[in-house]
Coordinates of C-alpha atoms and ligand atoms in Angstrom, one line a residue:
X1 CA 58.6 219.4 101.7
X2 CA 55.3 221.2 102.6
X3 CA 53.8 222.4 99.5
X4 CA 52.9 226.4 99.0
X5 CA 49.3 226.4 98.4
X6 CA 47.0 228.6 96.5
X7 CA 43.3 228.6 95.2
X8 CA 42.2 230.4 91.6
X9 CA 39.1 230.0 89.9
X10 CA 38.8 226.9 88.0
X11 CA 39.9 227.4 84.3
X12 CA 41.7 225.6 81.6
X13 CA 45.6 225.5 81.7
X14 CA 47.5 224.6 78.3
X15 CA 50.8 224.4 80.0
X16 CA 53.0 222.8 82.7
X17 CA 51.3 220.4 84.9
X18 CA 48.1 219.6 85.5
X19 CA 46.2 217.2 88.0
X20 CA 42.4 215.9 86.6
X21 CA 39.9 213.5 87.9
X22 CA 38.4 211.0 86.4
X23 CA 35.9 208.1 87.2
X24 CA 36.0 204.3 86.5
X25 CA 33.8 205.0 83.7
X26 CA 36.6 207.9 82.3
X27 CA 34.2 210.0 82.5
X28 CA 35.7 213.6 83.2
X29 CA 35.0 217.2 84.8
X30 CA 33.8 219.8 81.8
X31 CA 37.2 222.2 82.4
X32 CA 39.3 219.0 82.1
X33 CA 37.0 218.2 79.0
X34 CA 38.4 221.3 77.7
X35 CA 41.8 221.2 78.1
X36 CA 41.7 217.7 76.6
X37 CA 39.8 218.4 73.5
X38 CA 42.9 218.9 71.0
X39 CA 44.3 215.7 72.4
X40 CA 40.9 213.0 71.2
X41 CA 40.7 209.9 72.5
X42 CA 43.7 210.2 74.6
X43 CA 42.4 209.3 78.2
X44 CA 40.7 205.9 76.1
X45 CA 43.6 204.5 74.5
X46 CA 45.6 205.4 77.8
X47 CA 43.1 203.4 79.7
X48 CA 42.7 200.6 76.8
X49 CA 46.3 199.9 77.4
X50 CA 45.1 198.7 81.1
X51 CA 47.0 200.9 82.9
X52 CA 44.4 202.8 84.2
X53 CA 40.8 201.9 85.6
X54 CA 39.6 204.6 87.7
X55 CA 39.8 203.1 90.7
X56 CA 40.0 205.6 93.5
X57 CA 43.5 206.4 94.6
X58 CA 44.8 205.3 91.4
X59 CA 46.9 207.6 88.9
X60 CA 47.6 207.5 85.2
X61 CA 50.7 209.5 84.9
X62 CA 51.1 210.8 81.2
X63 CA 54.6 212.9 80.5
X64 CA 54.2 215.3 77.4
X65 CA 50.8 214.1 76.6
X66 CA 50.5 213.7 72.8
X67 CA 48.2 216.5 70.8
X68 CA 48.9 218.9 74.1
X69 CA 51.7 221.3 75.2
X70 CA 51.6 220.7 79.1
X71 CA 54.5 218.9 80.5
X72 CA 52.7 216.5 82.1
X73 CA 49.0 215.2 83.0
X74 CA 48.2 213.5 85.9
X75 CA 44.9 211.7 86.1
X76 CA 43.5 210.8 89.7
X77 CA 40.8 208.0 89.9
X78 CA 38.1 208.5 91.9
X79 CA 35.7 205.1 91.6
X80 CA 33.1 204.0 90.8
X81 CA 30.7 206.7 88.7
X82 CA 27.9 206.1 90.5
X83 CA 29.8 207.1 93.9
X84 CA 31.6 209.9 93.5
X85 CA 28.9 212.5 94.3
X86 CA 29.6 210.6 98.0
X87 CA 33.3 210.7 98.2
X88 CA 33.5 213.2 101.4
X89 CA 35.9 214.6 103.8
X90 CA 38.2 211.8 104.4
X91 CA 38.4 210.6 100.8
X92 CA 39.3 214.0 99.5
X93 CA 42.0 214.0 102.7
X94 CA 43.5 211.0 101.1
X95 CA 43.1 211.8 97.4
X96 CA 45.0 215.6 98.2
X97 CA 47.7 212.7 99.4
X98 CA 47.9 210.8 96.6
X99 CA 48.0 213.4 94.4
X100 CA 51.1 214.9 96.2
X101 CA 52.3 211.7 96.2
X102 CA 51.9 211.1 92.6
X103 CA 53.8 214.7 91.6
X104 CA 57.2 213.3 92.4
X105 CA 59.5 215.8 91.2
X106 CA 57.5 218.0 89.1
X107 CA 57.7 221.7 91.3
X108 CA 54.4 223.2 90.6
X109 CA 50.9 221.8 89.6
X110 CA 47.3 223.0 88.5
X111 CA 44.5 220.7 89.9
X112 CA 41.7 221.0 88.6
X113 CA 39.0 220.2 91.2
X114 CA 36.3 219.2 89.9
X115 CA 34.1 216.5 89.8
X116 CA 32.7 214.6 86.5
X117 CA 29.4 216.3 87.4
X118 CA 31.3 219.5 87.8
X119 CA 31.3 221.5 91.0
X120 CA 32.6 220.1 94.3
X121 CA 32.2 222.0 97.3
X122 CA 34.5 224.6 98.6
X123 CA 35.4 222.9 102.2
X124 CA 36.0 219.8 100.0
X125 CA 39.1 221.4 98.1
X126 CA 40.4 222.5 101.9
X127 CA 40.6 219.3 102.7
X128 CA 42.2 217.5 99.8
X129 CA 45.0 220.6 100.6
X130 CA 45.1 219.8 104.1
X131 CA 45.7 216.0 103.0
X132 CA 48.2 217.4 100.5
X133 CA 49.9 219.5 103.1
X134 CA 50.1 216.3 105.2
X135 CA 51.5 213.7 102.6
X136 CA 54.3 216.5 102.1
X137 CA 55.5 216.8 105.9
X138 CA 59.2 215.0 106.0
X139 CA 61.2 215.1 109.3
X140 CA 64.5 216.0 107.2
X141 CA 66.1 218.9 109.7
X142 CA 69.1 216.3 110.8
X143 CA 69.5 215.4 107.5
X144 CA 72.8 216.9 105.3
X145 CA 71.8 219.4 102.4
X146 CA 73.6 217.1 100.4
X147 CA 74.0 214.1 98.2
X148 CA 71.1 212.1 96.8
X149 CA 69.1 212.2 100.0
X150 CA 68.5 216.3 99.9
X151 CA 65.2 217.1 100.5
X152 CA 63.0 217.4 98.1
X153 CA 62.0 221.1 96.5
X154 CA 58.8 223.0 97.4
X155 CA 55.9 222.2 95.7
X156 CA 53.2 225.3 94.4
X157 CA 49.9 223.5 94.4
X158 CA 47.0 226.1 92.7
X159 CA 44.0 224.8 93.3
X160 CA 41.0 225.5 90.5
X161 CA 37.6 225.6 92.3
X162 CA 34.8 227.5 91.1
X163 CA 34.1 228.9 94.2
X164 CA 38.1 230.3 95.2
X165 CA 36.5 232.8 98.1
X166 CA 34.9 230.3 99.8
X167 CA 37.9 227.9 99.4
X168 CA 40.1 230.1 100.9
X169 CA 37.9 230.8 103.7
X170 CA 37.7 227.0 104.1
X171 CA 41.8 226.5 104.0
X172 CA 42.0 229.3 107.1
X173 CA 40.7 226.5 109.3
X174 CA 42.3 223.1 107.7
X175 CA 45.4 224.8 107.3
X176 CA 45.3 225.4 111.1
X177 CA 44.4 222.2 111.7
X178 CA 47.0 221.1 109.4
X179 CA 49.6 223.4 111.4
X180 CA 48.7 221.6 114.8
X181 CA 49.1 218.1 113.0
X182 CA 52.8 218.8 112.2
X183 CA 53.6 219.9 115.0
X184 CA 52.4 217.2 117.3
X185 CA 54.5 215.1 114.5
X186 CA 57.6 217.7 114.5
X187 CA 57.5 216.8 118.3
X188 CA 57.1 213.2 118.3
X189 CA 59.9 212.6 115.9
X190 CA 62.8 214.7 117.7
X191 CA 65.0 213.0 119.4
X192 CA 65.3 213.2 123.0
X193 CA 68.6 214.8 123.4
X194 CA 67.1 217.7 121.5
X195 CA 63.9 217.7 123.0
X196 CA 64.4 217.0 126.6
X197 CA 61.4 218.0 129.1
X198 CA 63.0 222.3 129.2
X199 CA 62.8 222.3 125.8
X200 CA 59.6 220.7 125.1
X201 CA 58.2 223.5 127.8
X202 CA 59.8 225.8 125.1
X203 CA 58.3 225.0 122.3
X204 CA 54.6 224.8 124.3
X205 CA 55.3 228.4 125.3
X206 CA 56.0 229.5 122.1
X207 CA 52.2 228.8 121.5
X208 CA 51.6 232.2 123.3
X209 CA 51.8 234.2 119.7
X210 CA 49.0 232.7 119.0
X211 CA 47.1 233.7 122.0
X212 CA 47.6 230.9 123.9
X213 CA 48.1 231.8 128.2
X214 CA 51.0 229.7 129.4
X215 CA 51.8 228.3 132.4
X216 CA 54.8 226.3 133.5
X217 CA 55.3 224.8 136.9
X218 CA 58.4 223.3 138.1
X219 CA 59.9 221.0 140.3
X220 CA 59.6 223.6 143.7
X221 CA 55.8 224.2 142.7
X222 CA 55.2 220.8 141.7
X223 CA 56.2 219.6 145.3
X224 CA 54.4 222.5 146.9
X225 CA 50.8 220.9 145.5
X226 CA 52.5 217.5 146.8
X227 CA 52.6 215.9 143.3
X228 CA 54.7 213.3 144.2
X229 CA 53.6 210.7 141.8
X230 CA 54.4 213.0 139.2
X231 CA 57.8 213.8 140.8
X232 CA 58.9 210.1 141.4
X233 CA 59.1 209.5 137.6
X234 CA 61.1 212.3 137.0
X235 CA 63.3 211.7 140.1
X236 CA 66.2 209.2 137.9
X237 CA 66.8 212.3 135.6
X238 CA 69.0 215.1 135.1
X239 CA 66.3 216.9 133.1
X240 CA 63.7 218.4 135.4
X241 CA 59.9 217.7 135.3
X242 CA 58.0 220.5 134.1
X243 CA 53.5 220.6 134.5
X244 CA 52.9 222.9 131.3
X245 CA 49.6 224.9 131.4
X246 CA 47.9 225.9 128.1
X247 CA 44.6 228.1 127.9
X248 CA 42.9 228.8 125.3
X249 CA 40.0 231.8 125.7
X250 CA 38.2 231.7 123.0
X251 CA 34.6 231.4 124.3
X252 CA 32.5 233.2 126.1
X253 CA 33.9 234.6 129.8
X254 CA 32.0 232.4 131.6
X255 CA 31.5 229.2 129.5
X256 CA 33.0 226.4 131.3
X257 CA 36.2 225.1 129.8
X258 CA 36.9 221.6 128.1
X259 CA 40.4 220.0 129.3
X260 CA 43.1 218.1 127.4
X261 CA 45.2 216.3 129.1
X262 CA 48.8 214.5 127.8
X263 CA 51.2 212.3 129.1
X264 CA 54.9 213.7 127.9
X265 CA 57.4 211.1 128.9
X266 CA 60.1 212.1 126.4
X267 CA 62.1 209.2 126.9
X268 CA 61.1 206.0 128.2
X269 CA 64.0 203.5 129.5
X270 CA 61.5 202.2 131.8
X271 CA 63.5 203.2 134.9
X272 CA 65.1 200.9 137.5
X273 CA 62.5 198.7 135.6
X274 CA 64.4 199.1 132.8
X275 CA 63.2 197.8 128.8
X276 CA 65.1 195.4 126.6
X277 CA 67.3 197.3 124.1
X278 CA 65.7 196.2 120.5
X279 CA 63.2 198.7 120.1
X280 CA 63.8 201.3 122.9
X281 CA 64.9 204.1 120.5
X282 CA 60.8 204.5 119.7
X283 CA 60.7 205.8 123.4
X284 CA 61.5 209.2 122.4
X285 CA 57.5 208.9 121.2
X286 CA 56.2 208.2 124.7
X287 CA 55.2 211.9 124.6
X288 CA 52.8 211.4 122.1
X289 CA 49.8 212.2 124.4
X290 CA 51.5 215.5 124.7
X291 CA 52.5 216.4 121.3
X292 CA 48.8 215.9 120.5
X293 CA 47.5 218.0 122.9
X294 CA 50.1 220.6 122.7
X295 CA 49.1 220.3 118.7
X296 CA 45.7 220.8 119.1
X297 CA 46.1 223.8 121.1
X298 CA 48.1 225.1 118.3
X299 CA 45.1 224.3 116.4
X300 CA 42.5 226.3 117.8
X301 CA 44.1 229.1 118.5
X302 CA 45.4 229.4 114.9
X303 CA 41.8 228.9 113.9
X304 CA 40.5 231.4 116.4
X305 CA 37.8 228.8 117.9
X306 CA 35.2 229.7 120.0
X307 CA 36.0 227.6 123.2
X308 CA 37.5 227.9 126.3
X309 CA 40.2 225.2 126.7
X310 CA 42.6 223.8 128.4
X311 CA 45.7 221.9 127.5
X312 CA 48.1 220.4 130.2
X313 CA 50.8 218.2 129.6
X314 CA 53.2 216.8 132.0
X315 CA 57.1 216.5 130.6
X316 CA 59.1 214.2 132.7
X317 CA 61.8 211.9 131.7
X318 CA 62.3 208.1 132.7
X319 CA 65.2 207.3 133.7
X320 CA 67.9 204.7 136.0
X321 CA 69.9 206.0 138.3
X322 CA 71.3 206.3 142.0
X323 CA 68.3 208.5 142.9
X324 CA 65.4 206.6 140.5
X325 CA 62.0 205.5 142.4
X326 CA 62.5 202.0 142.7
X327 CA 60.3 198.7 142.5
X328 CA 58.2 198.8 146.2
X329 CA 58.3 202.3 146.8
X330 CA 55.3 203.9 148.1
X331 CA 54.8 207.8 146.9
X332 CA 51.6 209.2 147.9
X333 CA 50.0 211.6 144.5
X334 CA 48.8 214.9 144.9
X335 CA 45.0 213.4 145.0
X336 CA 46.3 212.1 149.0
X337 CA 45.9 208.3 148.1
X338 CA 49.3 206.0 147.9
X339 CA 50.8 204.2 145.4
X340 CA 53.0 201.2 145.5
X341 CA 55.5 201.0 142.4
X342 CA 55.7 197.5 141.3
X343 CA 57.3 198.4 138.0
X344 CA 58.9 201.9 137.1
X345 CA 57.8 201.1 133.5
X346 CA 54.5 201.6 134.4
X347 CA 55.0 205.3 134.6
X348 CA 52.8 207.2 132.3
X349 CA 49.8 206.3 134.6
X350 CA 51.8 208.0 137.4
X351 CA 53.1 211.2 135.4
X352 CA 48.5 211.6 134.5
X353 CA 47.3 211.1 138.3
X354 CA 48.9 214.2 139.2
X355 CA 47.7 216.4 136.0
X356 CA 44.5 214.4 135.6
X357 CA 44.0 215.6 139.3
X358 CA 45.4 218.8 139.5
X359 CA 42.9 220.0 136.1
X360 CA 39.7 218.9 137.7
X361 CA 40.3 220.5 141.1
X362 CA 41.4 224.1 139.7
X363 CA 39.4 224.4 136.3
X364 CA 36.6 222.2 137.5
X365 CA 36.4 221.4 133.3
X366 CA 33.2 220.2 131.3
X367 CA 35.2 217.7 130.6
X368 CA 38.5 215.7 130.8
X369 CA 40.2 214.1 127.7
X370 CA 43.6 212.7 128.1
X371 CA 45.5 210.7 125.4
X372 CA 48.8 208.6 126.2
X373 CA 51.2 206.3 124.8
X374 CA 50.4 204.2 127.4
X375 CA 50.2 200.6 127.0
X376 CA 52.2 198.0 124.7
X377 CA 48.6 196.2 125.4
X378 CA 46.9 198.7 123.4
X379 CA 48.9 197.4 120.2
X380 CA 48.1 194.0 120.8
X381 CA 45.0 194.4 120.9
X382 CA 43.8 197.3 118.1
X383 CA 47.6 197.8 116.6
X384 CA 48.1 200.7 114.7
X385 CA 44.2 201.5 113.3
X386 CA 42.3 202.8 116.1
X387 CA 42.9 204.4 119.3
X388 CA 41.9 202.6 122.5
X389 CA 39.3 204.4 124.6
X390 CA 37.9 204.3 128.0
X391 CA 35.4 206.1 129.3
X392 CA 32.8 207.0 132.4
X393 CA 30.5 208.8 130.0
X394 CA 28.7 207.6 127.0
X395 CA 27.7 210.5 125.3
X396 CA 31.2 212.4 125.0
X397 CA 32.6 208.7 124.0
X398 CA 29.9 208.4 121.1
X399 CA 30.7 211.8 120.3
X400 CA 34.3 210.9 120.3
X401 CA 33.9 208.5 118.0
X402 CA 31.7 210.1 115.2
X403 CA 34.7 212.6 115.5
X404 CA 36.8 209.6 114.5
X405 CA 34.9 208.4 111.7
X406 CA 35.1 212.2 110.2
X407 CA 38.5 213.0 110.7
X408 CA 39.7 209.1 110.2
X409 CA 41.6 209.4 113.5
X410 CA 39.3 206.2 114.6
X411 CA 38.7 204.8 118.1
X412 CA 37.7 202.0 119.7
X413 CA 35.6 201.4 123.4
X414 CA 37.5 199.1 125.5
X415 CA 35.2 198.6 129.2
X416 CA 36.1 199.6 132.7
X417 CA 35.0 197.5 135.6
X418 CA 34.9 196.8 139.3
X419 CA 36.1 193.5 138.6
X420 CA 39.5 194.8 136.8
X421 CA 39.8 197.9 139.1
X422 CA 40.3 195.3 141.8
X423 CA 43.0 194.4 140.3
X424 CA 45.3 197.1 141.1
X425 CA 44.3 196.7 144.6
X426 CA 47.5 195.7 146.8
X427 CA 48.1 195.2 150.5
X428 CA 50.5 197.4 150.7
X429 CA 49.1 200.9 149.7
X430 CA 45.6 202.2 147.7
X431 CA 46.8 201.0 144.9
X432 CA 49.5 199.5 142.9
X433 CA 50.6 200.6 139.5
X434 CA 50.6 197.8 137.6
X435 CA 47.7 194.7 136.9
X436 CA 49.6 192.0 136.4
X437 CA 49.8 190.3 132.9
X438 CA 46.1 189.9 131.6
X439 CA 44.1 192.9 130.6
X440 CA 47.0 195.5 130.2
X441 CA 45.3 198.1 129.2
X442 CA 42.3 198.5 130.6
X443 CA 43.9 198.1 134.2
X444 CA 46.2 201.3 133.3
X445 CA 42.6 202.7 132.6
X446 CA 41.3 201.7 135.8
X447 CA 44.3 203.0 137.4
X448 CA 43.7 206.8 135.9
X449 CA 40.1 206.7 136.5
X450 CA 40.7 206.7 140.3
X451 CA 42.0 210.0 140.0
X452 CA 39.1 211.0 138.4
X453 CA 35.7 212.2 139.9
X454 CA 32.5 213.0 138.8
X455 CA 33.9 215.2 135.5
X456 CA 33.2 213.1 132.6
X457 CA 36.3 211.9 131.0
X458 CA 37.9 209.7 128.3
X459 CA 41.5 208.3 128.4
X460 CA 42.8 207.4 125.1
X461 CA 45.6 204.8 124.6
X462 CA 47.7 206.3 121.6
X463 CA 50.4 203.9 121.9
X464 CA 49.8 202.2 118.7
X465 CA 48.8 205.3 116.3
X466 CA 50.9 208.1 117.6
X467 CA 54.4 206.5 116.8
X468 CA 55.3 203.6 115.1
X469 CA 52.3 204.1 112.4
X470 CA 52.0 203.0 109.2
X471 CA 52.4 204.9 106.1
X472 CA 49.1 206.2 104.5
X473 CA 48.3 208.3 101.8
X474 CA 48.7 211.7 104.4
X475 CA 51.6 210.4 106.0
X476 CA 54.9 209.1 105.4
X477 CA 54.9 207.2 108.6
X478 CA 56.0 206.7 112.1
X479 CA 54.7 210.2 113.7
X480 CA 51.2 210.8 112.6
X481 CA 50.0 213.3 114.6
X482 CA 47.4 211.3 115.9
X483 CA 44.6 213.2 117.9
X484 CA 45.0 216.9 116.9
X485 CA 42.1 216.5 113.7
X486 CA 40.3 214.0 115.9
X487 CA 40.2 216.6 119.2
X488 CA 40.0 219.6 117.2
X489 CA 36.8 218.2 114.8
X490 CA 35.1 217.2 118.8
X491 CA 35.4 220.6 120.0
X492 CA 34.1 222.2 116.6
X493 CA 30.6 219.8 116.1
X494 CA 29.8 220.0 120.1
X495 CA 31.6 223.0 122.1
X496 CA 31.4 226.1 119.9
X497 CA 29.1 229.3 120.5
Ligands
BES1 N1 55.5 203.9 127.1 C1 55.2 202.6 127.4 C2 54.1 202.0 126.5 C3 54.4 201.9 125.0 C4 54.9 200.7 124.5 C5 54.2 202.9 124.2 C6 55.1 200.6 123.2 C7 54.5 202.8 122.8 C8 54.9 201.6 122.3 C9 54.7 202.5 128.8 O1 55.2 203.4 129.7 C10 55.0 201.2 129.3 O2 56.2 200.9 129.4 N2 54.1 200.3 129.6 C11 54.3 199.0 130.1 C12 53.4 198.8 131.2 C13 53.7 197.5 132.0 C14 55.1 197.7 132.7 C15 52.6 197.3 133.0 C16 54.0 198.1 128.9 O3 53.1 198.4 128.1 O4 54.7 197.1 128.8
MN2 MN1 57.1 202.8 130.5
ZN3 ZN1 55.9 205.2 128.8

């Protein structure tokens, strides 16, 4: 359950529960010095028993502390003494996890945030809630209200900082940011019989209470601009493709817009192509590109940034049947140039020609950002710890990646080439849409970046941190919501007034 969060001025509780920190050397803030003066020596002996060292991301869990009348006293370890001054955004992230983690069943808790040294900063204490927010997101709405699996109650989280007004202020934006990243995970997890490509459309469109401009093309208006790579994915299903148009105006009139673009397959059978059966239930994640962008849009708007951007996301469903594309077919994509289908698996790269294509020629955006689940080569080669990226621009790709050391959403380069663009050269069209069996990923790269032009642009590979990702302290696994604090922390450091 998400937790209700609140933020007070740091002061000294005597009951219910209460959340400290302390470093390897025990040493403690001077509020929590307070509130554990009737009870001497108690944090010693507790830690002379061995069961606690201070090691970050550690917790001594004390129930009815002896000498005290709270209920329960939860100490958090943040390392090494001399370090903890540097513990910064992504270590308070994790910590607001653990400590979430660590409260179990107890409903309401008073953490005292603090460090040893006394005050931490405000924007710190909004990100240890936005990595307790996280660590409580479950995806429990199919789940019956009943029996030993019921979802867990609400947890009230009041947060003692000495500065609460400028906490607050802080929380406004990571609690946005928070917002987008569970709902890029909400929309991951669903299955696809509830969130087929109409109702994914839905849900995008219900970004427009926040301000957001929508757009939704269909099929008619999708063939009018001659998208027909686009369309030839979609053509095996009974769910129509849909080219969703997000705008964000949050910058001045005339500032040219930044673009974010997402594959949304939401199911992948591989088509006529079609995948093994172990496994394939994880295709209802293939629209994680889409989910991420769609989440970040959420994002800004709920945090009122001062951009212009662009979100667009095409939803299209990959299916067999009597009217699927099939191996050898020869569509031609909206850009004019042909593409032979060797393998209607490969279809992601076909769905982001089109909307890769159709946002540079009518916003004529700063930039171009897509993100897909788009290669099983991407988890081979990184698995499910950084984000593989391509790029045709080395500044936005180093700024990229600072954004992924802040936000701990990381990335890593992989190269484009001449040499591996060849090889999706065929005799029989432009271009074929697949590589063959070496180099998996970076040929799908090579394939997207002919449907790009001068605009500089990054494709990244979400395959492996999107879905199917690992627990963590701010997540409880599979959807992660990869790409909404990366994207969102990008726009903030470089395209803000
Ligand atoms: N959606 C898949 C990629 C994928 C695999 C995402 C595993 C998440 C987890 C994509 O459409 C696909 O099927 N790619 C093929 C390409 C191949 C046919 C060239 C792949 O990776 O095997
Ligand atoms: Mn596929
Ligand atoms: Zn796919």
């Amino acid at each position: 359950m998400l937790p209700k969060i609140s933020f007070s001025k740091l002061s000294a509780p005597s009951k219910g529960t209460v959340v400290i920190f302390a470093d390897d050397a025990l040493n403690i803030g001077p509020t929590a010095s307070g509130v554990l003066s009737a009870a001497d020596g108690l944090l010693t002996r507790a830690a002379g028993t061995g069961s606690f060292t201070g090691k970050v991301n550690t917790v001594l869990d004390l129930i009815a502390p002896a000498g005290l009348d709270l209920d329960r006293l939860i100490v958090v370890g943040l390392g090494k003494a001399s370090a903890v001054a540097d513990l910064g955004e992504t270590d308070w992230t994790a910590l607001g996890g653990v400590v979430m983690g660590a409260l179990g069943s107890s409903e309401a808790a008073e953490i005292l945030f603090e460090l040893p040294s006394g005050d931490v900063e405000a924007d710190l204490a909004a990100t240890f809630a936005m990595g307790a927010k996280l660590r409580g997101y479950t995806f429990d709405r199919y789940k019956s209200k009943s029996g030993d699996d019921k979802p867990e109650k609400v947890k009230k989280l009041s947060i003692g900082v000495s500065d609460a007004k400028a906490a607050k202020k802080a929380w406004e934006t990571a609690d946005a940011i928070s917002d987008g990243t569970l709902l890029a995970r909400d929309l991951v997890n669903e299955p696809a019989n509830v969130l087929t490509t109409l109702e994914f459309a839905k849900r995008a469109e219900e970004l427009s209470k926040l301000g957001v401009e929508i757009e939704i093309l269909d099929e008619k208006a999708m063939k009018k601009l001659k998208m027909y790579s686009l369309l030839g994915v979609a053509q095996g299903s009974e769910h129509p493709p849909r080219l969703v148009i997000m705008r964000w105006n949050g910058g001045k009139k005339d500032d040219q817009p930044v673009a974010f673009i997402g594959k949304g397959v939401v199911f992948d059978t591989g088509g006529i192509s079609i995948k093994p059966a172990g496994g394939m239930e994880d295709m209802k994640g293939d629209m994680g590109g889409a989910a991420a962008v769609t989440g970040l849009m959420h994002a800004l708007a709920a945090r009122k940034a001062k951009a212009n951007v662009i979100g667009v996301i095409g939803l299209v469903e990959n299916m067999p049947d009597g009217r699927a594309q099939r191996p050898g077919d020869i569509v031609t994509a909206m850009s004019g140039a042909t593409i032979e289908i060797i393998n209607t698996d490969a279809e992601g790269r076909l769905v982001l020609a089109d909307a890769l294509w159709y946002t540079q020629d009518r916003f004529k955006p700063a930039f171009m950002i897509n993100l897909a689940t788009l290669t099983g080569a991407i988890i081979v080669a990184l698995g499910n710890q950084h984000a593989g990226v391509f790029s045709n621009n080395d500044e936005l790709v180093g700024r990229l990646s600072e954004a992924g050391e802040a936000t701990d959403e990381k990335v890593w380069r992989l190269p484009l080439s001449k040499e591996y663009d060849k090889l999706i050269d065929t005799p029989n069209a432009d271009m074929k849409n697949t590589g063959g069996r070496t180099a998996g990923s970076i040929t799908a790269a090579q394939f997207l970046q002919r449907f790009v032009n001068d605009v500089p642009w990054v494709h990244i590979d979400v395959a492996g941190t999107a879905m199917s990702s690992p627990k963590t302290e701010i997540s409880k696994g599979w959807a992660s919501g990869f790409g909404v604090r990366l994207l969102d922390r990008l726009v903030r450091e470089h395209y803000e007034a």
